[in-house]
XYZ file of C-alpha atoms in Angstrom:
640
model
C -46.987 -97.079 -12.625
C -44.193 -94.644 -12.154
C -45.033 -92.497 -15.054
C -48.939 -92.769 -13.733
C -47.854 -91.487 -10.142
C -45.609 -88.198 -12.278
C -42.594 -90.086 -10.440
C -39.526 -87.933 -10.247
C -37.164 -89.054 -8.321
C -33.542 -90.871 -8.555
C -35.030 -94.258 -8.447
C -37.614 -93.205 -11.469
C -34.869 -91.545 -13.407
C -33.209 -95.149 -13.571
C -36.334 -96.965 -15.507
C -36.824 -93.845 -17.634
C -33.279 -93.986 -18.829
C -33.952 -97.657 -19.676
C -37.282 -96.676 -21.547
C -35.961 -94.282 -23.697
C -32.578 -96.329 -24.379
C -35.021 -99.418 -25.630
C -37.396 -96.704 -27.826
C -40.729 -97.636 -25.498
C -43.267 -95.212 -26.983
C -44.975 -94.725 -23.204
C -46.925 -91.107 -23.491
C -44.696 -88.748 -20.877
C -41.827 -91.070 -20.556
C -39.552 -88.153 -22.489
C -40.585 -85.310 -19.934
C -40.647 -87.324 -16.788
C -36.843 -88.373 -18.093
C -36.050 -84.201 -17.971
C -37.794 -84.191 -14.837
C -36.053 -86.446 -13.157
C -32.674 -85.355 -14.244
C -29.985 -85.128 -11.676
C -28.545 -81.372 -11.486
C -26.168 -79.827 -9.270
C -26.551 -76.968 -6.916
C -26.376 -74.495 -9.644
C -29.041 -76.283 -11.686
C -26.661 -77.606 -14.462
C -26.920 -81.885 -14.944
C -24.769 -83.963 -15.172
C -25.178 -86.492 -17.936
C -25.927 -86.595 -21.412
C -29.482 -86.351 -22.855
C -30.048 -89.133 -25.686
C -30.497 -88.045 -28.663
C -33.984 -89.830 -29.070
C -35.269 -87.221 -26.325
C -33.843 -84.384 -28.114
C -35.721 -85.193 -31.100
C -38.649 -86.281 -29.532
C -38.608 -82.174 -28.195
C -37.580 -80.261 -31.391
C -41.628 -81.564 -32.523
C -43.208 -80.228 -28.950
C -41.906 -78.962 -25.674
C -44.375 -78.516 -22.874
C -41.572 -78.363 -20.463
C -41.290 -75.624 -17.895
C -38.973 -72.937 -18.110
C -36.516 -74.489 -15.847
C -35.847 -77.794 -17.822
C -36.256 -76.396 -20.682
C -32.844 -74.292 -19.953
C -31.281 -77.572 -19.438
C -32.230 -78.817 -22.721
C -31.647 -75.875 -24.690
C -28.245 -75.328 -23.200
C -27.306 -79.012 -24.116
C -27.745 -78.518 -27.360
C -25.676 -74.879 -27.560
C -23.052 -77.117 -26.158
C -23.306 -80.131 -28.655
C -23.855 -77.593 -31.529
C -20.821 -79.117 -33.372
C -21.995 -82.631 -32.688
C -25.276 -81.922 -33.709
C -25.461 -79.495 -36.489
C -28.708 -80.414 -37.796
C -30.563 -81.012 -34.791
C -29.410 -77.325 -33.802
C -30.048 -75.609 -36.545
C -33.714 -77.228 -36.464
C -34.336 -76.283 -32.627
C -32.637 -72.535 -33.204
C -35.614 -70.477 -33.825
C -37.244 -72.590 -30.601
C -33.958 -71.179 -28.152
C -34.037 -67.599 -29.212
C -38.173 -67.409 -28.199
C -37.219 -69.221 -25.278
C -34.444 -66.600 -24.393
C -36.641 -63.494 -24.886
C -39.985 -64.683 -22.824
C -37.798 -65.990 -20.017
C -36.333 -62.444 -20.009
C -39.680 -60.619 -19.914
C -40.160 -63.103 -16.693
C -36.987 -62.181 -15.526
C -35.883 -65.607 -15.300
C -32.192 -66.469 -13.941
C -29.625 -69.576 -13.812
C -26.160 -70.886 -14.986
C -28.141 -72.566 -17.776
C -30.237 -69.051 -19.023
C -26.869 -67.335 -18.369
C -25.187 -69.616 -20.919
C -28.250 -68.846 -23.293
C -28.489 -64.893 -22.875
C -24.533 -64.938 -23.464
C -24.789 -66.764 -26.586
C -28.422 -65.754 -27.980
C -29.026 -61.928 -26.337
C -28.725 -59.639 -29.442
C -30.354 -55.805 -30.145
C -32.850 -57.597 -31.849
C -34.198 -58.648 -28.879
C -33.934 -55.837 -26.755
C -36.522 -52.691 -26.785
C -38.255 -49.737 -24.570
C -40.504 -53.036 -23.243
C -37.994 -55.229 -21.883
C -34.847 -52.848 -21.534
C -35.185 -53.216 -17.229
C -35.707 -56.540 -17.289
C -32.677 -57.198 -20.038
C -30.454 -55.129 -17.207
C -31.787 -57.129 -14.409
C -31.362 -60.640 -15.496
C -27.833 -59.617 -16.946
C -26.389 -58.655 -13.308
C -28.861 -61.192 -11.041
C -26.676 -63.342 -9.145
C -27.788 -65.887 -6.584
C -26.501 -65.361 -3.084
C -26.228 -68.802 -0.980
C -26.539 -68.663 2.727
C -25.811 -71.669 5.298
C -27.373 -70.197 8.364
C -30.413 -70.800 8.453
C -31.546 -67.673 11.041
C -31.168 -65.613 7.886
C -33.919 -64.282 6.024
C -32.970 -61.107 3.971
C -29.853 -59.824 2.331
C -30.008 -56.338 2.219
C -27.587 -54.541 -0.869
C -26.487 -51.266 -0.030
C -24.484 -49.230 -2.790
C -22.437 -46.576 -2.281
C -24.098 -44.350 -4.545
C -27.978 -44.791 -3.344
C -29.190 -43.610 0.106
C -31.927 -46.309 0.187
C -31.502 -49.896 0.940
C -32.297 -52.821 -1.371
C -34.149 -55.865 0.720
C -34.161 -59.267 -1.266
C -35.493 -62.591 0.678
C -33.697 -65.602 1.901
C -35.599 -68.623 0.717
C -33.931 -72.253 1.290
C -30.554 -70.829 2.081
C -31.015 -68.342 -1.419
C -31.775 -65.312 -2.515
C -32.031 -63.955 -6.033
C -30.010 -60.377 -5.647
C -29.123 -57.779 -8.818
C -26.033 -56.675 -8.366
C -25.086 -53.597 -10.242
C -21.790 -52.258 -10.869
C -19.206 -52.896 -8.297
C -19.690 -50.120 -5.160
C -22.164 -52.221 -3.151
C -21.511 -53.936 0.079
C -23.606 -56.993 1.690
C -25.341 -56.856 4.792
C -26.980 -60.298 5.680
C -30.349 -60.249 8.214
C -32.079 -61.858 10.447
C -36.209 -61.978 11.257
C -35.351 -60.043 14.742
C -33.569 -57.366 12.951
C -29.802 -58.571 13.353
C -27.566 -57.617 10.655
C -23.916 -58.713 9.876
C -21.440 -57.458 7.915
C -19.224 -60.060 8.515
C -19.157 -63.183 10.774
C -21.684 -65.134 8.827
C -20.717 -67.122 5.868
C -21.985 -66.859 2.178
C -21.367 -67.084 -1.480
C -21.898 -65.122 -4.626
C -22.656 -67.005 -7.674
C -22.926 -64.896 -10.537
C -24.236 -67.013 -13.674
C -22.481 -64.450 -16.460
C -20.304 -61.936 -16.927
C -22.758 -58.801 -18.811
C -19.292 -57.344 -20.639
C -20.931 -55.853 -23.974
C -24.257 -56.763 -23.298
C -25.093 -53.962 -20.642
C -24.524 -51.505 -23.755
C -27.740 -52.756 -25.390
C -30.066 -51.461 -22.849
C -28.989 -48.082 -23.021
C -30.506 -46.530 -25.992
C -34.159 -47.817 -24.334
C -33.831 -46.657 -20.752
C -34.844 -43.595 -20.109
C -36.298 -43.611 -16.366
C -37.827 -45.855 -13.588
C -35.903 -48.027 -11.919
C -34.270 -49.338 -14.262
C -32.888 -46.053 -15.189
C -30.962 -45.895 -11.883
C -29.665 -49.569 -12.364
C -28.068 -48.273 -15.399
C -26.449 -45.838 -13.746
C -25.365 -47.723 -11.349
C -24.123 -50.491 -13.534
C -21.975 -47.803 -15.873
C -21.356 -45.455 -12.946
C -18.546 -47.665 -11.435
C -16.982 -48.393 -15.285
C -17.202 -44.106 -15.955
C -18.794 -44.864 -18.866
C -21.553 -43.112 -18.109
C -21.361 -40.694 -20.353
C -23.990 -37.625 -21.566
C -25.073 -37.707 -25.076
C -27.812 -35.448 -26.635
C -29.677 -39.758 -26.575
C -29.546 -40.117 -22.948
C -29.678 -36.770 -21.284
C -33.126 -37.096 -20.249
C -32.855 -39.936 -18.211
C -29.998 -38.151 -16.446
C -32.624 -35.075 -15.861
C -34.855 -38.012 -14.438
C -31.993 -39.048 -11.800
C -31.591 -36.092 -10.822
C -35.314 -35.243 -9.948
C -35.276 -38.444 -8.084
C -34.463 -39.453 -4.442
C -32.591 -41.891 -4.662
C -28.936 -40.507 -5.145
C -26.958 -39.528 -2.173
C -26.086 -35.568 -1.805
C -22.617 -35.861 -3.026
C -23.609 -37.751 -5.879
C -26.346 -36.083 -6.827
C -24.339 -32.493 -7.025
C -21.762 -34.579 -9.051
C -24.167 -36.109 -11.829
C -25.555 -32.198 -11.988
C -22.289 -30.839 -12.339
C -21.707 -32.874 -15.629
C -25.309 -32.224 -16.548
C -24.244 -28.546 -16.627
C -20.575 -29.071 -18.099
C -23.000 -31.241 -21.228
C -25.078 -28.262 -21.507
C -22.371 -25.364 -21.239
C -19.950 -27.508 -23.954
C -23.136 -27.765 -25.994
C -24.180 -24.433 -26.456
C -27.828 -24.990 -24.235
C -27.920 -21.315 -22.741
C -31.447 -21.945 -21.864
C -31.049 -25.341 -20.107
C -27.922 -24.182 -18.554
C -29.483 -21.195 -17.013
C -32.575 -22.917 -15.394
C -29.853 -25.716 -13.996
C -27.558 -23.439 -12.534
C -30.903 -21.263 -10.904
C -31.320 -24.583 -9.045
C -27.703 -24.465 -7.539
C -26.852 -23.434 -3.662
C -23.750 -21.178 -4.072
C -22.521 -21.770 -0.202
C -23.075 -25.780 -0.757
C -20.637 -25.114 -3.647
C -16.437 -25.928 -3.293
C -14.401 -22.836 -4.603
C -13.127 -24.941 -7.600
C -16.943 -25.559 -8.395
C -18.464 -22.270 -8.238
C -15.618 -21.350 -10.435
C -16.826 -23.554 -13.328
C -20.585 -22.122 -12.818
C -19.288 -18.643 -12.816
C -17.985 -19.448 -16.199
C -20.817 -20.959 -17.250
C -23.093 -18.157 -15.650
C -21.225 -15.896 -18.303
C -21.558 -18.205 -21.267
C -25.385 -18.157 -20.461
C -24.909 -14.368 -20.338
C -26.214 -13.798 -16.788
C -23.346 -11.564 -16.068
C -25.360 -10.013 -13.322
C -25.720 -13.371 -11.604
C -21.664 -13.950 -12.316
C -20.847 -10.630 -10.610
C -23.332 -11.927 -7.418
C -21.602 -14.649 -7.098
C -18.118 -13.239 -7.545
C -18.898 -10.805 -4.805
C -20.554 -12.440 -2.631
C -17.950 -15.571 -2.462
C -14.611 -14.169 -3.757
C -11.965 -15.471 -5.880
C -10.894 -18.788 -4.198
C -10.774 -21.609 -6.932
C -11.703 -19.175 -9.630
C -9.915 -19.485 -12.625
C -8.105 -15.608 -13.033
C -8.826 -15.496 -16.981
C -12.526 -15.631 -15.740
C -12.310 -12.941 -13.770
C -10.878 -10.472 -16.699
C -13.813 -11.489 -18.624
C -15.855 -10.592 -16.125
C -14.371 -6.946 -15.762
C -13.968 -6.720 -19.796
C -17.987 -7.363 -20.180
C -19.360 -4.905 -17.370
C -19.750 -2.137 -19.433
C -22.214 -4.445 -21.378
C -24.411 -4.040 -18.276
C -24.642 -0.147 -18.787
C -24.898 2.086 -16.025
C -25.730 -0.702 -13.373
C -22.483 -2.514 -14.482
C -20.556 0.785 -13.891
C -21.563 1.103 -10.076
C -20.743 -2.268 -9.804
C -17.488 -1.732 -10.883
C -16.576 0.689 -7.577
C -17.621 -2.319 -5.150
C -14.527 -2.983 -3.020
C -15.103 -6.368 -3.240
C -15.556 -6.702 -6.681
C -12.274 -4.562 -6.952
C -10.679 -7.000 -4.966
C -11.177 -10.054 -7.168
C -9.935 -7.700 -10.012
C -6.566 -7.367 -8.092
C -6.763 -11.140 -7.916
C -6.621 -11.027 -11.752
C -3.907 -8.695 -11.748
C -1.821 -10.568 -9.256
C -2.085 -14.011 -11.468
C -0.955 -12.091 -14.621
C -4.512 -11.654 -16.165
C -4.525 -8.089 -16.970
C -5.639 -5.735 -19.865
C -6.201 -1.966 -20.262
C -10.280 -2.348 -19.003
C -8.831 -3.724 -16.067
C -6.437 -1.752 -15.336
C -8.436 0.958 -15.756
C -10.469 0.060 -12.990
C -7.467 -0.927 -10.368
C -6.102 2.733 -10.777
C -10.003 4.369 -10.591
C -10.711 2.451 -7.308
C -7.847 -0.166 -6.247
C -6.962 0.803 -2.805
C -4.563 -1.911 -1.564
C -1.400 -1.971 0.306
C 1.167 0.539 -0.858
C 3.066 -2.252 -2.220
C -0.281 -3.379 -4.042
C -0.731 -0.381 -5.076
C 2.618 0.812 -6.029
C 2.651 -2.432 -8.334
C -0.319 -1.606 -10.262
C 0.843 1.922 -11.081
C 4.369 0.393 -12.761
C 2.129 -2.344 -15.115
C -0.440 0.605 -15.611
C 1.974 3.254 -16.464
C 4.035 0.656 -18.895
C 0.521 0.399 -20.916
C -0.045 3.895 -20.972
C -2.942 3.784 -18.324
C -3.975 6.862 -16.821
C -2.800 6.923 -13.161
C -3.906 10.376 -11.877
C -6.434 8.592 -9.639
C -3.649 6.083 -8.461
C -1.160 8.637 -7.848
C -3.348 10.572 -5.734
C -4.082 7.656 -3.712
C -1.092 6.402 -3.661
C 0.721 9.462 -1.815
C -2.583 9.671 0.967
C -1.519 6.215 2.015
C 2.081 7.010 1.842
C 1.768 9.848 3.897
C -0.818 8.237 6.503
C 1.252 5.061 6.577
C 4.604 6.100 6.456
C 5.184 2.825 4.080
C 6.838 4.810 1.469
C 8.236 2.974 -1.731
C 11.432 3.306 -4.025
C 9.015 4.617 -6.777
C 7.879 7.167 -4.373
C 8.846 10.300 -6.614
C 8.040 8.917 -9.910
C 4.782 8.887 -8.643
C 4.392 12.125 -7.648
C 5.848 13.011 -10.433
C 2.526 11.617 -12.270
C 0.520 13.323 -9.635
C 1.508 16.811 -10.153
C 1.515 16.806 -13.835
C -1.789 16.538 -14.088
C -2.451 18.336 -10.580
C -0.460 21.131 -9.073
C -1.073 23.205 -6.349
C -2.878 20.800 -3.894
C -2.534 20.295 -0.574
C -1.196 16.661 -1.192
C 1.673 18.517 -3.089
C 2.661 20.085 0.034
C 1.981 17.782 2.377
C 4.317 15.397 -0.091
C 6.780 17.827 -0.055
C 6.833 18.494 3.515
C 7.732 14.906 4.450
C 10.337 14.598 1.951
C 11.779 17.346 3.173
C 11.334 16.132 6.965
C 12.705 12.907 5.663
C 15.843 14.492 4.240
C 16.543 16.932 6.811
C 15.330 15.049 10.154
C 15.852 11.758 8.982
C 18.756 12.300 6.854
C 17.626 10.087 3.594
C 18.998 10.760 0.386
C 17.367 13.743 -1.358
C 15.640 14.285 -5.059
C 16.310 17.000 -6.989
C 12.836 17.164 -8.400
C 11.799 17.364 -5.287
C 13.427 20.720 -4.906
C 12.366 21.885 -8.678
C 8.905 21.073 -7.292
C 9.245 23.500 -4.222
C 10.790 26.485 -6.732
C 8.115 25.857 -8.614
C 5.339 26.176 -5.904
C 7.101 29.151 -4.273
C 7.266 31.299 -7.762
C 3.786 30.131 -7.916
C 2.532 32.044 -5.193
C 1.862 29.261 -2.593
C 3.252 28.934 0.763
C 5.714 26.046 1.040
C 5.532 24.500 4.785
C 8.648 25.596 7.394
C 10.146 22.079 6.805
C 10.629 22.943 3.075
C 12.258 26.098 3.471
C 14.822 24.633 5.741
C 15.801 21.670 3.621
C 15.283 23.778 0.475
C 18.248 25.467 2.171
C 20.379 23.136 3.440
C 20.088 20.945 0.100
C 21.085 24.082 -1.555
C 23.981 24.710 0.520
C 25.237 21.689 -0.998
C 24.534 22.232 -4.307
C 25.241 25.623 -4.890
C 25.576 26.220 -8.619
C 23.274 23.513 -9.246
C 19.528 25.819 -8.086
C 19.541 28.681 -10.242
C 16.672 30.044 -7.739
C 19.099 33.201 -5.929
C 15.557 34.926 -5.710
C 14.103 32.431 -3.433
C 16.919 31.696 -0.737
C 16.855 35.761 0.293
C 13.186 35.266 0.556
C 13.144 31.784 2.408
C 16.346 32.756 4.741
C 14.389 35.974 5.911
C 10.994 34.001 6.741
C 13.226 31.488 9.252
C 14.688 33.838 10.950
C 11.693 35.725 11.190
C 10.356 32.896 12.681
C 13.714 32.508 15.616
C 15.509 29.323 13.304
C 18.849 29.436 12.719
C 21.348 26.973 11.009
C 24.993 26.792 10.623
C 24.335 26.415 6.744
C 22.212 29.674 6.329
C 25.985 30.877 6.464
C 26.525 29.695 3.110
C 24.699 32.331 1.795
C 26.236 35.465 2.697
C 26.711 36.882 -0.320
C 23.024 36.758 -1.321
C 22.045 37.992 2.126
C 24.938 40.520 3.558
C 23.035 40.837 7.415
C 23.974 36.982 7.792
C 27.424 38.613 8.443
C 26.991 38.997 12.106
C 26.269 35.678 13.051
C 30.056 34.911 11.302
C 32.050 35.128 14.502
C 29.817 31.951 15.570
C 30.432 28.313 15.735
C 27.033 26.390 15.928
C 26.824 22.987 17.747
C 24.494 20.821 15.987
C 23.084 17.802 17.773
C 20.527 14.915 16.679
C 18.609 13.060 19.469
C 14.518 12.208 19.583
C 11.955 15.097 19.274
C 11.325 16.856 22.932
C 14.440 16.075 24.655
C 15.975 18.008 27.542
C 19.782 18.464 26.170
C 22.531 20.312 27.968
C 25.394 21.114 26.838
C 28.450 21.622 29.005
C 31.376 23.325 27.869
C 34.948 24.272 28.983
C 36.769 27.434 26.901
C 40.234 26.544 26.366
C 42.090 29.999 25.847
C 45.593 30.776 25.422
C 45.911 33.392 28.574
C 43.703 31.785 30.867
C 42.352 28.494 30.553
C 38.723 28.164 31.886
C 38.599 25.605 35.428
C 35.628 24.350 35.359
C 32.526 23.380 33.023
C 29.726 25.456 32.508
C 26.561 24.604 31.152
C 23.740 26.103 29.287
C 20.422 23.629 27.379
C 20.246 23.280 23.682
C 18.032 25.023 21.403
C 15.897 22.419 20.070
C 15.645 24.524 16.756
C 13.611 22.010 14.759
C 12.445 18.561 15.405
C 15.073 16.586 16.938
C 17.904 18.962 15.918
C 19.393 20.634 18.716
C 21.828 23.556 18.207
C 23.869 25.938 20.609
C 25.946 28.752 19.606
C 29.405 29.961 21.068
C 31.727 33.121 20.112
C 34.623 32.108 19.481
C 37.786 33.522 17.988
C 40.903 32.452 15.660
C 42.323 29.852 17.650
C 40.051 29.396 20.757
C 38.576 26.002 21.235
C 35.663 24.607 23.353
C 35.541 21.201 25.036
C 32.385 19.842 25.436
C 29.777 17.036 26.176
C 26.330 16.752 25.927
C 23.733 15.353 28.420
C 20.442 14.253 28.116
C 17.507 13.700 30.695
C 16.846 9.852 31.384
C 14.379 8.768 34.225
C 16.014 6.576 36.248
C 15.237 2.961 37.665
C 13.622 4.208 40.698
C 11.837 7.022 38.602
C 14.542 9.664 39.593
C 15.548 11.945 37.058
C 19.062 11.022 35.439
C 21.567 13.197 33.330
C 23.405 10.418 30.824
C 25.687 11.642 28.433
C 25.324 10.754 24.970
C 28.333 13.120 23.156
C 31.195 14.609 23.849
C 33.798 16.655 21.295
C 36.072 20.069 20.567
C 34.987 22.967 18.724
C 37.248 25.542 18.039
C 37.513 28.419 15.347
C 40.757 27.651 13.011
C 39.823 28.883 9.716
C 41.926 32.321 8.544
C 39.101 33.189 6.471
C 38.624 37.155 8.662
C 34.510 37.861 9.672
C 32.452 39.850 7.687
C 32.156 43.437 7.941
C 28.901 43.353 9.792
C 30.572 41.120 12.925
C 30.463 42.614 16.057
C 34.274 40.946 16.657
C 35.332 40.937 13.448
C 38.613 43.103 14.109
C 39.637 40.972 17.117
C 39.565 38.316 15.009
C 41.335 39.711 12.223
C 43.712 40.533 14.721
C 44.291 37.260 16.196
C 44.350 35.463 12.934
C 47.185 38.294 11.669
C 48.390 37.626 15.091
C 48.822 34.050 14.781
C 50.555 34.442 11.265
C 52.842 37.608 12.231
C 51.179 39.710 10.043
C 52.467 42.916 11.569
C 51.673 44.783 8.483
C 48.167 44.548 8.883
């Protein structure tokens, strides 16, 4: 009766047990007896099969897939107890393993049976996705039952995976390991936590996941490898599998940031692999200004090694040098000649110049590049002044940078310790220029005004542009003078100081050191019974001097006062006669505007002059016997 009515239950399961233990020969007692087995909530039973059954199958088996897991995995786990038996139902269990994978069929008992049968015998272009799917299909159990979805979302994918809730389960592939679970409801309720539930995964894929790769090679199971081999980084390019990487990429279904990832390391397979063409179409497809700096960096290298050096410069000029690897950027300036005349207007961009600096600056530097920086660097002095040393060390013409160099200089007023050196560059190739005396003429300010230390090439320089027929600026001539009134014996020009003494005071300037030069012009003789105040303050002052004559008959009562002669910029100078042994007491005031806006006289210097050398005037002073009478005077030299 019960194996009329297909009886399956608990109570059945009892008298089938019986039949088969006393051999009845009752047609469907063996598969109602599989039937009825009792099997836990992962589908695995719980008592042993007699051996009678198991025989009675390895003839026929018109069981269904599920209980025919059972009884295949019983015997994989009684292999050693059944050796025969096993080896007889072998070739049964490995066609059972390969149809349930083409119907993607999943359980702790098929799990057992994939583990231990799955081989690359079995696997091929056919079956590859469903080989991947039934290796990472686990079975998600759910308790509450207002749930009807679970919905997989990875961290890789921008879509959502949507797999239904059917007594409390749901069958869900779960690839790789950057996935999170969100469980729904019918109104559209989802929680992320909150609401109990279970993973059960019936094997662990290890080695087997490796077999499907050599057969994917798009669809969706093409992104399930990825994903799988994406969280191990094994997912690596090979000449095998780059097409189904080309395929992902085409796709929609990668976010942004991964998508730009995967196509960086489609390019770094292609650039490392010689593929110029492939390279070059990929990196056409690339947004520069979606790029990082570190990124566009490794395309502009790979730009070059496709030779597209015209899209290399683009990019170079259009996003700079941040993240870009310096050596690159010498390559870059090595190979623009190799674009021909284009290449060389390129080369005078400022911007491209700039990244060529950037070179420089890291240590990346050759004589090409160098070349360039000193053609059409123009930088900050110190920039600038640092390119001419390395350039100059390699034998690099720096006319260009000299010149350049000295405009700044002079229009800055940032002046460097190398300062002369390069001028020195500058007018051996170039004499004559107005930058020559314009250089001159603030050294010359510089020493005389501002009282720096002086360069005696500086001074060559001017001899040289004098004899040369050139007219040196006013500033020269005076510092010519007064550096050569303390160097005498060191110029060797006595033609020039006549000439430049005679233009001054032509021109109504007068110093104290013009005196030095008597002997080489004798009409500087009358101005020898003088002694010249010389004062320093800011260019345009009001100065006073006021001044008491101490003399030995009648000393003067009170001050008198007269202005300063503002003889040159900032230098101030007034004049008094004095003879042997006279002295003047002085100070010196300058206008200050007050707090109130009132004009206020605030002394800044105060001193003695007096005349107490013996040394008589020249013949050509108006005084010069008083004085030679005083000073024989003062030594009772009655004789003379």
């Amino acid at each position: 009766v019960l194996i009329a009515g297909e009886k399956t239950d608990s109570r059945a399961h009892e008298y089938y047990v019986q039949g088969v233990a006393k051999n009845l020969h009752l047609n469907g007692i063996f598969e109602l007896y599989m039937m009825s087995l009792a099997r836990n909530e992962n589908g695995e039973i719980t008592e042993e099969i007699p051996k009678s059954v198991l025989i009675f199958f390895s003839y026929q088996n018109a069981l269904d897939d599920s209980r025919s897991a059972i009884l295949y995995r019983y015997l994989y786990d009684h292999r050693e107890q059944l050796p025969e038996l096993y080896e007889q139902y072998l070739p049964r269990i490995r066609a059972f393993v390969v149809s349930a994978i083409s119907k993607r069929r999943t359980g702790a008992n098929l799990g057992v049976l994939y583990k231990a049968f799955l081989d690359e015998s079995m696997v091929n272009a056919q079956n590859a996705d469903a080989v991947l799917e039934v290796l990472y299909t686990a079975q998600v159990r759910v308790q509450n039952p207002n749930i009807s979805e679970v919905v997989v979302l990875y961290e890789e994918t921008a879509k959502e995976m949507h797999y239904p809730v059917r007594e409390g389960r749901a069958r869900v592939p779960l690839y790789g390991g950057s996935y999170a679970i969100l469980l729904a409801s019918p109104g559209g309720e989802r929680f992320a936590s909150g609401v109990p539930y279970a993973i059960c995964k019936w094997m662990i894929p290890g080695r087997l996941s490796q077999l499907v790769g050599p057969f994917i090679r798009s669809g969706e199971g093409n992104l399930s490898l990825y994903l799988c081999n994406h969280s191990k980084n094994c997912d690596e390019i090979t000449m095998e599998n780059v097409s189904r990487f080309k395929e992902l990429l085409e796709g929609k279904e990668l976010r942004p940031s991964y998508k730009n990832r995967l196509y960086h390391r489609l390019l770094r397979f292609y650039y490392e692999n010689g593929f110029h063409k492939q390279l070059s179409d990929c990196l056409l497809q690339l947004k520069p200004q979606n790029l990082s700096g570190r990124e566009r960096g490794e395309y502009l290298e790979m730009w070059m090694a496709a030779g597209n050096w015209e899209k290399a410069l683009s990019w170079l000029v259009s996003f700079g040098t941040y993240g870009i690897d310096p050596k690159t950027v010498l390559k870059l300036c090595t190979q623009m000649d190799d674009l021909g005349e284009e290449g060389r207007k390129k080369r005078k961009d400022p911007r491209l110049i700039e990244t060529f600096f950037y070179a420089f600056q890291k240590g990346k530097y050759n004589s090409t590049l160098l070349q360039t920086l000193c053609a059409y660097f123009c930088g900050t002095t110190r920039e600038m002044r640092d390119v001419y040393n390395v350039a100059l060390s390699l034998e690099v013409d720096v006319e260009e940078l000299s010149e350049r160099l000295l405009l700044q200089m002079l229009y800055t007023g940032a002046f460097v310790g190398e300062q002369t050196d390069i001028f020195r560059s500058y007018v051996q190739k170039k004499q004559g220029s107005d930058l020559e005396l314009a250089f001159l003429a603030q050294a010359s300010y510089d020493h005389f005004v501002k009282e720096k230390l002086p360069n005696a090439f500086l001074y060559q320089q001017m001899e040289q542009v004098a004899r040369g027929g050139q007219k040196l600026p006013v500033i020269c001539l005076i510092d010519y003078l007064k550096y050569a009134s303390e160097h005498k014996g060191e110029m060797g020009a006595e033609d020039l100081i006549p000439v430049f003494l005679k233009k001054l005071m032509a021109a109504g300037l007068f110093f104290p050191f013009f005196m030095e030069f008597q002997d080489l012009l004798p009409k500087l003789a009358r101005f020898s019974d003088r002694v010249m105040l010389v004062y320093r303050s800011a260019p345009g002052k009001n100065c006073t001097v006021h001044y008491l004559l101490n003399k030995d008959t009648e000393p003067q009562e009170d001050y008198e006062s007269r202005p300063m002669k503002e003889m040159y910029d900032s230098v101030y100078i007034a004049s008094f006669i004095l003879f042997f042994g006279e002295q003047v007491q002085y100070y010196i005031t300058e206008d200050q505007i007050g707090e109130a806006g009132e004009r206020v006289e605030q002394l800044t210097q105060s001193g003695m002059l007096q005349r107490s050398d013996i040394r008589t005037s020249g013949k050509g002073s108006r005084f010069s016997m008083i004085n030679d009478l005083m000073v024989a005077g003062t030594l009772s030299d009655y004789d003379t």
